[in-house]
Structures are given as structure tokens and as C-alpha cells.
């Protein structure tokens, strides 16, 4: 059974990325982009005094946190570009319900799930996907203008792309890039994905949720057919796309400086804002506790009757659970015990993380006298719900 040690997963992910982190910036230079990138890489505590940053890390916890730090601390009046790639992970929007977006069963190999700090839909990241983030003063922010900037970059690579009505970049009928946005008092950003050589089968698996009959107040993703840019140019690389976006960004905003390569060294990760931000992304309170209110209705046929359970959850915690039994072949007193038990016992428990319980705990938490048959019903229903909603 898959538990939720997010911090442990993050640590394993970080260890797995060490070799990639060490080689990434060297690979950029070997690809003939030496003149594009600054020779001074950012290895110490970060400073928000560059116009363009390219991450040499593939740790999603680091990259999402560094992006947020840039957004909060870079000069409000200056354009800024950040480009990065992540090792395999699923990233949902700030206001989304993970249980309607993510196939957690497909994440059993340890692929992490993160909630980002911006809106938009759920995406799959891997090293075949490049993420771009364009930060601007709020007064001059135009999502269509930034979308056209990235579109020009793709077209400069010889690919006949277009923007659709949702500001996604498409080639033919298929989407190659989706976007999300964040706007605060004086600052805004447009960030998005660019599918270059992503494992599309894996993307399809992990973004195919298994839960049904959930009514949520969260923002749902818009599902679209997707493809990779390498379908149209098999030699296209992350480095070439990065160079094209940097070129268009510099031309659009009159920038002459070279990008700064960012390394997730211990000095950088121990920087207070980065350290706290990475830790927060790993917590249950952020990943699941931010889930908007939702209702999940489940049905199951037992030998003794059919049960409909309606679970109400807010901020990832069960606020109410009611059961209705039909076609029953058991005494009314047992059904009453089950209903009363369900009304009180589940309150306050984390949806998706129902713990193991024994008969003594079931009996202790039953407010009215019951008997062996009633305890058996409670146990059967509880284990059914564990199986139905728990992350495994």
C-alpha cells in the first residue's frame, strides 16, 4: 500500500537527480550554445538581479520554489524569464482536486505529485518537457502577447504551430503546450509546458483519474489530444527550444544580458525562502489540505444489502459521511448502528488516508449499543471505503 511520505519521496527524487544536475549545464554548452549562456552560474544564495534564469536542476520541488521566489523578489518593473525541466512528476493547479485529476495507482513507482502555486490544469513533467515562465509587471501583462512570444520561438524552429482560443500552442489538432497564470498586486506571470519528447503513454496513464461520482468546487482540467515537437523534427532538443525562447524574449523586451544558470547547491537550497518553500510543497497540508470542497458518492453491494455512501470533504478532511442501506437482509437495529457510527466516526479523518482500525476501536466509537452483527457491518463498510478512496 502506497503511503504518503512526500518528504521521503522528495529526498529519493533529489538523490536520483544528482547525476543529471551535475551534467545538465555542461550539456547545454556542448550543444553549441556557449555564447548564449552567462559564464557566471548562480551557485551561492540566489539574487534576483538577472533577466533570464535557466535551471540546471531537475528537482521539481526546487524548480517550483525557485520560480515562486523569483516571482516574489524580482524587481516589479522588469521582465524576467525562467526555463527549467523536471524529473517525472505530476503537477496540479492551485485550486484543483487531486482525486479528480491524478491516477495515484499509476504513481506507485514513486513519481511525486505536487500542487503548484498558480492556477490552471494538471500536467505531467519529465525531461522531455520544457517549462517556461515569463514574469512581467501587472500593468503590462498580456497573456496573449506572451503566448505569441513562445509561438514565435516554436515557429523559428521550423514548426508550423498556432495559438488556439485558450492560448495553448498547437500543431495541427494536437496541443504541444499548455499554460497557467498567476497575478498579484504588482506582478504577473505566464508559465507553461512545451512537449518535446515526453513519454506520452506515461502522461496518459498518470493523468487518467480513477475516481468517479465526485462533485467538486475545484477547477477541472480541460483534456486535449497532445503530441511532441519531435514528431515534426526528430532532432529537436530542449537546448534548441531554450535558445529560441531566450532569443524571442530578448528581442521582445530589449534585453542584452545572458542567462544565469541556476544550480540547486546546498547554499541555494539552504536559503531560507527556498528551504521553507520546498518543505511546504512536500507537506500533506499543502498537497491535499488545499483541496476545495467536494462530495464523493459511492455504491457497493454486500451480501446483506446495498450501501450508498456520501462523503463530504473540505480541505482534504471528511466533514460528513452518511450511509443508506437498501435491499437489506439484516435487522433494523444493525442498520441504525451502522448509520450512527458512520455519521460520527469518519468526521475529521483525512480523505484518502483512512487508517487501520480494529474491532475494539469500532466498538469504542459507536455511540449506541450494538452487537456482533453491527460491528461486522461497520468493519465491512470501513474496509470497502479504505479500498475505494485510499491512496495505495
Short mmCIF file of C-alpha atoms in Angstrom, two decimals:
data_model
loop_
_atom_site.label_atom_id
_atom_site.label_comp_id
_atom_site.label_asym_id
_atom_site.label_seq_id
_atom_site.Cartn_x
_atom_site.Cartn_y
_atom_site.Cartn_z
CA UNK A 1 0.00 0.00 0.00
CA UNK A 2 1.35 3.40 -1.02
CA UNK A 3 1.59 5.75 1.94
CA UNK A 4 2.20 9.47 1.87
CA UNK A 5 5.82 10.14 2.94
CA UNK A 6 6.16 13.05 0.50
CA UNK A 7 9.33 14.34 2.11
CA UNK A 8 10.91 10.89 1.77
CA UNK A 9 9.91 10.73 -1.87
CA UNK A 10 11.41 14.19 -2.38
CA UNK A 11 14.67 13.01 -0.82
CA UNK A 12 14.80 9.96 -3.10
CA UNK A 13 13.99 12.15 -6.08
CA UNK A 14 16.75 14.57 -5.15
CA UNK A 15 19.29 11.75 -4.84
CA UNK A 16 18.21 10.34 -8.19
CA UNK A 17 18.74 13.73 -9.85
CA UNK A 18 22.32 14.33 -8.68
CA UNK A 19 23.99 12.99 -11.81
CA UNK A 20 21.61 14.88 -14.06
CA UNK A 21 22.13 18.11 -12.12
CA UNK A 22 25.90 17.79 -12.49
CA UNK A 23 25.76 17.22 -16.24
CA UNK A 24 22.91 19.47 -17.37
CA UNK A 25 24.72 22.79 -17.75
CA UNK A 26 27.74 21.10 -19.37
CA UNK A 27 25.44 19.54 -21.94
CA UNK A 28 23.98 22.95 -22.75
CA UNK A 29 27.45 24.23 -23.58
CA UNK A 30 28.42 21.14 -25.60
CA UNK A 31 25.38 21.74 -27.79
CA UNK A 32 26.94 24.88 -29.23
CA UNK A 33 25.14 27.40 -27.01
CA UNK A 34 28.28 28.64 -25.24
CA UNK A 35 27.77 32.20 -26.49
CA UNK A 36 24.18 32.26 -25.22
CA UNK A 37 24.74 31.47 -21.57
CA UNK A 38 26.47 33.52 -18.91
CA UNK A 39 29.72 32.07 -17.61
CA UNK A 40 28.79 33.03 -14.05
CA UNK A 41 26.43 30.35 -12.82
CA UNK A 42 24.38 31.03 -9.73
CA UNK A 43 25.95 28.72 -7.11
CA UNK A 44 25.57 30.74 -3.93
CA UNK A 45 22.48 32.23 -2.28
CA UNK A 46 20.17 33.47 -5.06
CA UNK A 47 19.93 37.10 -6.13
CA UNK A 48 17.02 38.46 -8.21
CA UNK A 49 19.24 40.68 -10.36
CA UNK A 50 19.23 38.74 -13.66
CA UNK A 51 16.74 38.97 -16.51
CA UNK A 52 16.97 35.32 -17.57
CA UNK A 53 17.48 32.18 -15.49
CA UNK A 54 17.93 28.61 -16.74
CA UNK A 55 17.83 25.88 -14.13
CA UNK A 56 20.42 23.11 -14.18
CA UNK A 57 18.33 21.21 -11.63
CA UNK A 58 15.61 18.70 -12.48
CA UNK A 59 14.15 18.62 -8.95
CA UNK A 60 10.51 19.79 -9.23
CA UNK A 61 10.40 20.83 -5.56
CA UNK A 62 13.36 23.12 -6.16
CA UNK A 63 12.26 24.50 -9.52
CA UNK A 64 8.71 25.33 -8.44
CA UNK A 65 10.02 27.01 -5.30
CA UNK A 66 12.72 28.95 -7.16
CA UNK A 67 10.10 30.15 -9.65
CA UNK A 68 7.95 31.39 -6.77
CA UNK A 69 10.94 33.10 -5.16
CA UNK A 70 11.72 34.92 -8.42
CA UNK A 71 8.08 35.99 -8.67
CA UNK A 72 8.07 37.39 -5.15
CA UNK A 73 11.50 39.02 -5.12
CA UNK A 74 12.49 40.16 -8.62
CA UNK A 75 12.05 43.88 -9.46
CA UNK A 76 8.37 44.53 -10.12
CA UNK A 77 9.07 46.68 -13.17
CA UNK A 78 11.37 44.26 -15.03
CA UNK A 79 10.57 41.38 -17.42
CA UNK A 80 12.02 38.04 -16.36
CA UNK A 81 12.33 34.61 -17.98
CA UNK A 82 12.86 31.30 -16.18
CA UNK A 83 13.32 27.96 -18.00
CA UNK A 84 13.58 24.55 -16.36
CA UNK A 85 12.91 20.83 -16.70
CA UNK A 86 11.77 18.36 -14.06
CA UNK A 87 12.27 14.67 -13.49
CA UNK A 88 8.99 12.74 -13.82
CA UNK A 89 6.22 14.20 -11.64
CA UNK A 90 2.59 15.27 -11.76
CA UNK A 91 1.79 18.91 -11.00
CA UNK A 92 -1.77 20.09 -10.33
CA UNK A 93 -3.12 23.64 -10.22
CA UNK A 94 -3.54 25.65 -7.04
CA UNK A 95 -7.34 25.19 -6.97
CA UNK A 96 -7.67 21.62 -8.18
CA UNK A 97 -8.87 18.38 -6.63
CA UNK A 98 -6.12 15.73 -6.92
CA UNK A 99 -8.60 12.85 -6.78
CA UNK A 100 -10.36 14.07 -9.94
CA UNK A 101 -7.08 14.80 -11.73
CA UNK A 102 -4.47 12.16 -10.88
CA UNK A 103 -4.32 8.39 -11.25
CA UNK A 104 -2.48 7.68 -8.00
CA UNK A 105 -2.26 3.98 -8.80
CA UNK A 106 -0.01 4.85 -11.75
CA UNK A 107 2.31 6.74 -9.35
CA UNK A 108 3.29 3.59 -7.45
CA UNK A 109 6.82 3.78 -8.84
CA UNK A 110 7.43 6.80 -6.59
CA UNK A 111 6.68 9.51 -9.15
CA UNK A 112 5.84 12.52 -6.96
CA UNK A 113 2.68 14.60 -7.05
CA UNK A 114 2.89 18.34 -6.31
CA UNK A 115 0.44 21.23 -6.05
CA UNK A 116 1.84 24.40 -7.60
CA UNK A 117 1.07 27.94 -6.50
CA UNK A 118 -0.66 29.05 -9.70
CA UNK A 119 -4.00 28.11 -11.24
CA UNK A 120 -4.59 26.14 -14.40
CA UNK A 121 -4.81 22.43 -15.05
CA UNK A 122 -2.85 19.30 -14.25
CA UNK A 123 0.31 18.49 -16.19
CA UNK A 124 2.90 15.74 -16.37
CA UNK A 125 6.57 16.74 -16.31
CA UNK A 126 9.57 14.72 -17.40
CA UNK A 127 12.90 15.53 -19.04
CA UNK A 128 11.19 15.52 -22.44
CA UNK A 129 9.12 18.52 -21.38
CA UNK A 130 10.50 22.06 -21.04
CA UNK A 131 8.84 24.59 -18.73
CA UNK A 132 8.98 28.33 -19.38
CA UNK A 133 7.94 31.13 -17.03
CA UNK A 134 7.60 34.75 -18.18
CA UNK A 135 7.24 37.35 -15.40
CA UNK A 136 6.06 40.91 -16.09
CA UNK A 137 4.69 43.98 -14.31
CA UNK A 138 0.96 43.53 -13.83
CA UNK A 139 0.21 46.75 -15.70
CA UNK A 140 1.86 45.44 -18.89
CA UNK A 141 0.94 41.77 -18.58
CA UNK A 142 -0.87 40.31 -21.61
CA UNK A 143 -1.18 36.53 -21.75
CA UNK A 144 -1.78 36.62 -25.49
CA UNK A 145 1.42 38.61 -26.04
CA UNK A 146 3.50 36.15 -24.00
CA UNK A 147 1.78 33.27 -25.79
CA UNK A 148 2.73 34.76 -29.13
CA UNK A 149 6.33 35.15 -27.91
CA UNK A 150 6.62 31.41 -27.28
CA UNK A 151 4.76 30.70 -30.52
CA UNK A 152 7.37 32.69 -32.46
CA UNK A 153 10.08 30.63 -30.78
CA UNK A 154 8.45 27.38 -31.93
CA UNK A 155 7.95 28.69 -35.47
CA UNK A 156 11.58 29.81 -35.62
CA UNK A 157 12.45 26.11 -35.22
CA UNK A 158 10.61 25.35 -38.46
CA UNK A 159 7.37 24.05 -36.95
CA UNK A 160 4.02 25.41 -38.19
CA UNK A 161 2.38 25.99 -34.82
CA UNK A 162 -0.59 28.16 -33.84
CA UNK A 163 -2.34 29.55 -30.76
CA UNK A 164 -5.84 28.26 -30.05
CA UNK A 165 -8.65 30.10 -28.29
CA UNK A 166 -7.33 29.00 -24.88
CA UNK A 167 -3.86 30.42 -25.61
CA UNK A 168 -2.45 26.90 -25.94
CA UNK A 169 0.14 26.23 -28.64
CA UNK A 170 -0.98 23.55 -31.10
CA UNK A 171 0.40 21.88 -34.19
CA UNK A 172 -2.49 20.72 -36.30
CA UNK A 173 -5.22 19.41 -33.98
CA UNK A 174 -2.83 18.46 -31.15
CA UNK A 175 -1.61 20.56 -28.24
CA UNK A 176 2.12 20.82 -27.58
CA UNK A 177 1.98 23.49 -24.86
CA UNK A 178 -0.46 24.42 -22.10
CA UNK A 179 -0.32 27.44 -19.84
CA UNK A 180 -1.21 28.72 -16.38
CA UNK A 181 -1.10 32.21 -14.89
CA UNK A 182 -0.67 33.98 -11.58
CA UNK A 183 -1.40 37.63 -10.86
CA UNK A 184 -0.74 39.53 -7.63
CA UNK A 185 -0.65 43.21 -6.72
CA UNK A 186 2.21 44.40 -8.93
CA UNK A 187 3.43 41.28 -10.69
CA UNK A 188 2.11 38.56 -13.01
CA UNK A 189 3.49 35.54 -14.79
CA UNK A 190 2.62 33.19 -17.60
CA UNK A 191 4.15 29.77 -17.29
CA UNK A 192 3.68 26.76 -19.45
CA UNK A 193 4.90 23.42 -20.69
CA UNK A 194 6.40 22.50 -24.05
CA UNK A 195 6.24 18.84 -25.04
CA UNK A 196 9.42 18.00 -26.93
CA UNK A 197 9.99 14.28 -26.31
CA UNK A 198 7.77 13.48 -23.32
CA UNK A 199 6.72 9.89 -22.60
CA UNK A 200 3.14 10.35 -23.80
CA UNK A 201 1.99 6.88 -22.70
CA UNK A 202 3.03 7.69 -19.13
CA UNK A 203 1.39 11.10 -19.39
CA UNK A 204 -1.87 9.44 -20.43
CA UNK A 205 -1.70 6.91 -17.59
CA UNK A 206 -1.00 9.29 -14.71
CA UNK A 207 -3.50 11.93 -15.86
CA UNK A 208 -6.34 9.43 -16.16
CA UNK A 209 -8.11 9.65 -12.76
CA UNK A 210 -9.78 6.54 -11.35
CA UNK A 211 -12.36 8.17 -9.08
CA UNK A 212 -15.93 8.62 -10.31
CA UNK A 213 -19.03 10.39 -8.97
CA UNK A 214 -17.09 13.25 -7.37
CA UNK A 215 -18.75 16.66 -7.40
CA UNK A 216 -16.09 19.27 -6.69
CA UNK A 217 -15.84 23.04 -6.40
CA UNK A 218 -12.28 22.77 -7.71
CA UNK A 219 -11.15 23.75 -11.20
CA UNK A 220 -11.15 20.84 -13.62
CA UNK A 221 -8.56 20.28 -16.33
CA UNK A 222 -9.57 20.57 -19.98
CA UNK A 223 -8.48 17.31 -21.63
CA UNK A 224 -6.94 17.68 -25.10
CA UNK A 225 -5.05 15.42 -27.52
CA UNK A 226 -1.33 16.15 -27.29
CA UNK A 227 1.85 15.44 -29.24
CA UNK A 228 5.59 16.11 -29.07
CA UNK A 229 7.51 18.62 -31.17
CA UNK A 230 9.85 15.79 -32.14
CA UNK A 231 7.02 14.37 -34.25
CA UNK A 232 7.78 17.22 -36.65
CA UNK A 233 11.55 17.41 -36.14
CA UNK A 234 13.14 14.34 -34.58
CA UNK A 235 16.41 16.21 -33.92
CA UNK A 236 14.83 18.99 -31.84
CA UNK A 237 16.22 19.34 -28.31
CA UNK A 238 15.49 21.12 -25.05
CA UNK A 239 18.58 23.25 -25.63
CA UNK A 240 17.38 24.43 -29.04
CA UNK A 241 13.96 25.33 -27.72
CA UNK A 242 15.55 27.15 -24.77
CA UNK A 243 17.76 29.16 -27.12
CA UNK A 244 14.77 30.07 -29.30
CA UNK A 245 12.69 31.29 -26.34
CA UNK A 246 15.62 33.27 -24.91
CA UNK A 247 16.15 34.93 -28.30
CA UNK A 248 12.49 35.93 -28.65
CA UNK A 249 12.37 37.16 -25.04
CA UNK A 250 15.43 39.36 -25.55
CA UNK A 251 14.06 40.80 -28.78
CA UNK A 252 10.60 41.43 -27.29
CA UNK A 253 11.83 43.28 -24.21
CA UNK A 254 15.12 44.76 -25.43
CA UNK A 255 17.30 42.65 -23.13
CA UNK A 256 21.03 42.23 -23.81
CA UNK A 257 22.14 40.20 -20.78
CA UNK A 258 22.93 36.50 -20.94
CA UNK A 259 21.04 33.87 -18.93
CA UNK A 260 22.20 32.82 -15.50
CA UNK A 261 22.40 29.06 -14.96
CA UNK A 262 20.91 28.13 -11.57
CA UNK A 263 22.27 25.18 -9.59
CA UNK A 264 20.48 23.69 -6.59
CA UNK A 265 23.61 23.65 -4.44
CA UNK A 266 23.34 23.36 -0.68
CA UNK A 267 23.90 27.13 -0.38
CA UNK A 268 20.91 27.77 -2.60
CA UNK A 269 18.65 25.13 -1.03
CA UNK A 270 19.51 26.31 2.47
CA UNK A 271 18.48 29.85 1.59
CA UNK A 272 15.55 30.49 3.96
CA UNK A 273 12.80 31.10 1.38
CA UNK A 274 13.89 28.18 -0.81
CA UNK A 275 14.22 25.81 2.14
CA UNK A 276 10.78 26.67 3.53
CA UNK A 277 9.13 26.60 0.11
CA UNK A 278 10.49 23.16 -0.78
CA UNK A 279 9.44 21.84 2.62
CA UNK A 280 5.92 23.24 2.23
CA UNK A 281 5.40 21.59 -1.17
CA UNK A 282 6.17 18.25 0.50
CA UNK A 283 3.51 18.52 3.21
CA UNK A 284 0.07 16.94 3.33
CA UNK A 285 -1.37 20.32 4.36
CA UNK A 286 -0.28 21.87 1.06
CA UNK A 287 -0.66 18.95 -1.34
CA UNK A 288 -4.02 17.69 -0.06
CA UNK A 289 -5.14 20.16 2.61
CA UNK A 290 -5.69 22.85 -0.03
CA UNK A 291 -8.27 20.76 -1.89
CA UNK A 292 -11.55 22.62 -2.47
CA UNK A 293 -14.76 21.22 -1.00
CA UNK A 294 -16.16 18.14 -2.76
CA UNK A 295 -18.69 15.33 -2.43
CA UNK A 296 -18.00 11.72 -3.39
CA UNK A 297 -20.85 9.23 -3.78
CA UNK A 298 -20.03 5.51 -3.78
CA UNK A 299 -22.16 2.39 -4.15
CA UNK A 300 -21.44 -1.22 -3.19
CA UNK A 301 -23.49 -4.42 -3.00
CA UNK A 302 -22.86 -6.61 0.05
CA UNK A 303 -24.41 -10.00 0.83
CA UNK A 304 -26.58 -8.32 3.44
CA UNK A 305 -27.69 -5.31 1.36
CA UNK A 306 -26.69 -2.44 -0.98
CA UNK A 307 -24.92 0.58 0.51
CA UNK A 308 -24.71 4.13 -0.82
CA UNK A 309 -22.13 6.26 0.97
CA UNK A 310 -21.94 10.02 0.50
CA UNK A 311 -18.68 11.59 1.67
CA UNK A 312 -18.33 15.33 2.09
CA UNK A 313 -14.80 16.68 2.35
CA UNK A 314 -13.32 20.14 2.82
CA UNK A 315 -9.59 20.91 2.80
CA UNK A 316 -8.90 17.19 2.38
CA UNK A 317 -10.71 16.24 5.61
CA UNK A 318 -14.01 14.35 5.84
CA UNK A 319 -16.65 16.66 7.29
CA UNK A 320 -19.56 14.25 6.97
CA UNK A 321 -20.23 10.70 5.84
CA UNK A 322 -23.72 9.25 5.53
CA UNK A 323 -24.74 5.75 4.51
CA UNK A 324 -28.03 4.46 3.16
CA UNK A 325 -28.81 0.72 3.09
CA UNK A 326 -31.33 -0.75 0.65
CA UNK A 327 -32.44 -4.32 -0.06
CA UNK A 328 -31.32 -5.16 3.47
CA UNK A 329 -31.33 -8.69 4.90
CA UNK A 330 -30.33 -7.69 8.43
CA UNK A 331 -32.13 -6.29 11.49
CA UNK A 332 -33.07 -2.62 11.51
CA UNK A 333 -31.07 -2.14 14.73
CA UNK A 334 -27.88 -3.17 12.94
CA UNK A 335 -28.55 -0.70 10.12
CA UNK A 336 -29.23 2.05 12.66
CA UNK A 337 -25.94 1.29 14.40
CA UNK A 338 -24.09 1.46 11.08
CA UNK A 339 -25.69 4.80 10.16
CA UNK A 340 -24.95 6.41 13.52
CA UNK A 341 -21.42 5.08 13.56
CA UNK A 342 -20.75 6.41 10.04
CA UNK A 343 -22.12 9.84 10.90
CA UNK A 344 -19.60 10.36 13.72
CA UNK A 345 -16.62 8.05 13.26
CA UNK A 346 -15.32 9.42 9.94
CA UNK A 347 -15.50 13.10 10.85
CA UNK A 348 -12.08 14.74 10.88
CA UNK A 349 -10.31 11.88 9.15
CA UNK A 350 -8.21 12.61 6.06
CA UNK A 351 -9.93 11.63 2.86
CA UNK A 352 -7.75 9.12 1.04
CA UNK A 353 -5.81 8.19 4.16
CA UNK A 354 -8.21 6.18 6.33
CA UNK A 355 -6.06 4.40 8.97
CA UNK A 356 -6.23 0.78 10.01
CA UNK A 357 -8.68 0.15 12.86
CA UNK A 358 -9.60 -2.90 14.95
CA UNK A 359 -12.94 -4.08 16.30
CA UNK A 360 -12.25 -2.57 19.71
CA UNK A 361 -11.86 0.88 18.17
CA UNK A 362 -15.01 0.43 16.12
CA UNK A 363 -16.95 -0.58 19.23
CA UNK A 364 -15.49 2.27 21.31
CA UNK A 365 -16.54 4.84 18.74
CA UNK A 366 -20.09 3.62 18.40
CA UNK A 367 -22.42 5.94 20.34
CA UNK A 368 -25.19 3.43 20.83
CA UNK A 369 -25.24 -0.19 22.00
CA UNK A 370 -24.59 -2.65 19.21
CA UNK A 371 -23.95 -6.31 18.75
CA UNK A 372 -21.60 -8.60 16.86
CA UNK A 373 -23.54 -8.26 13.60
CA UNK A 374 -23.41 -4.45 13.82
CA UNK A 375 -19.64 -4.49 14.34
CA UNK A 376 -19.26 -6.78 11.34
CA UNK A 377 -21.21 -4.33 9.16
CA UNK A 378 -19.04 -1.43 10.33
CA UNK A 379 -15.88 -3.41 9.60
CA UNK A 380 -17.04 -4.40 6.09
CA UNK A 381 -18.09 -0.87 5.17
CA UNK A 382 -14.94 0.66 6.60
CA UNK A 383 -12.67 -1.69 4.65
CA UNK A 384 -14.69 -1.09 1.49
CA UNK A 385 -14.18 2.66 1.88
CA UNK A 386 -10.49 2.20 2.57
CA UNK A 387 -10.17 0.24 -0.65
CA UNK A 388 -12.28 2.71 -2.61
CA UNK A 389 -10.71 6.03 -1.61
CA UNK A 390 -7.29 5.42 -0.07
CA UNK A 391 -4.13 6.23 -1.97
CA UNK A 392 -2.32 2.94 -2.38
#
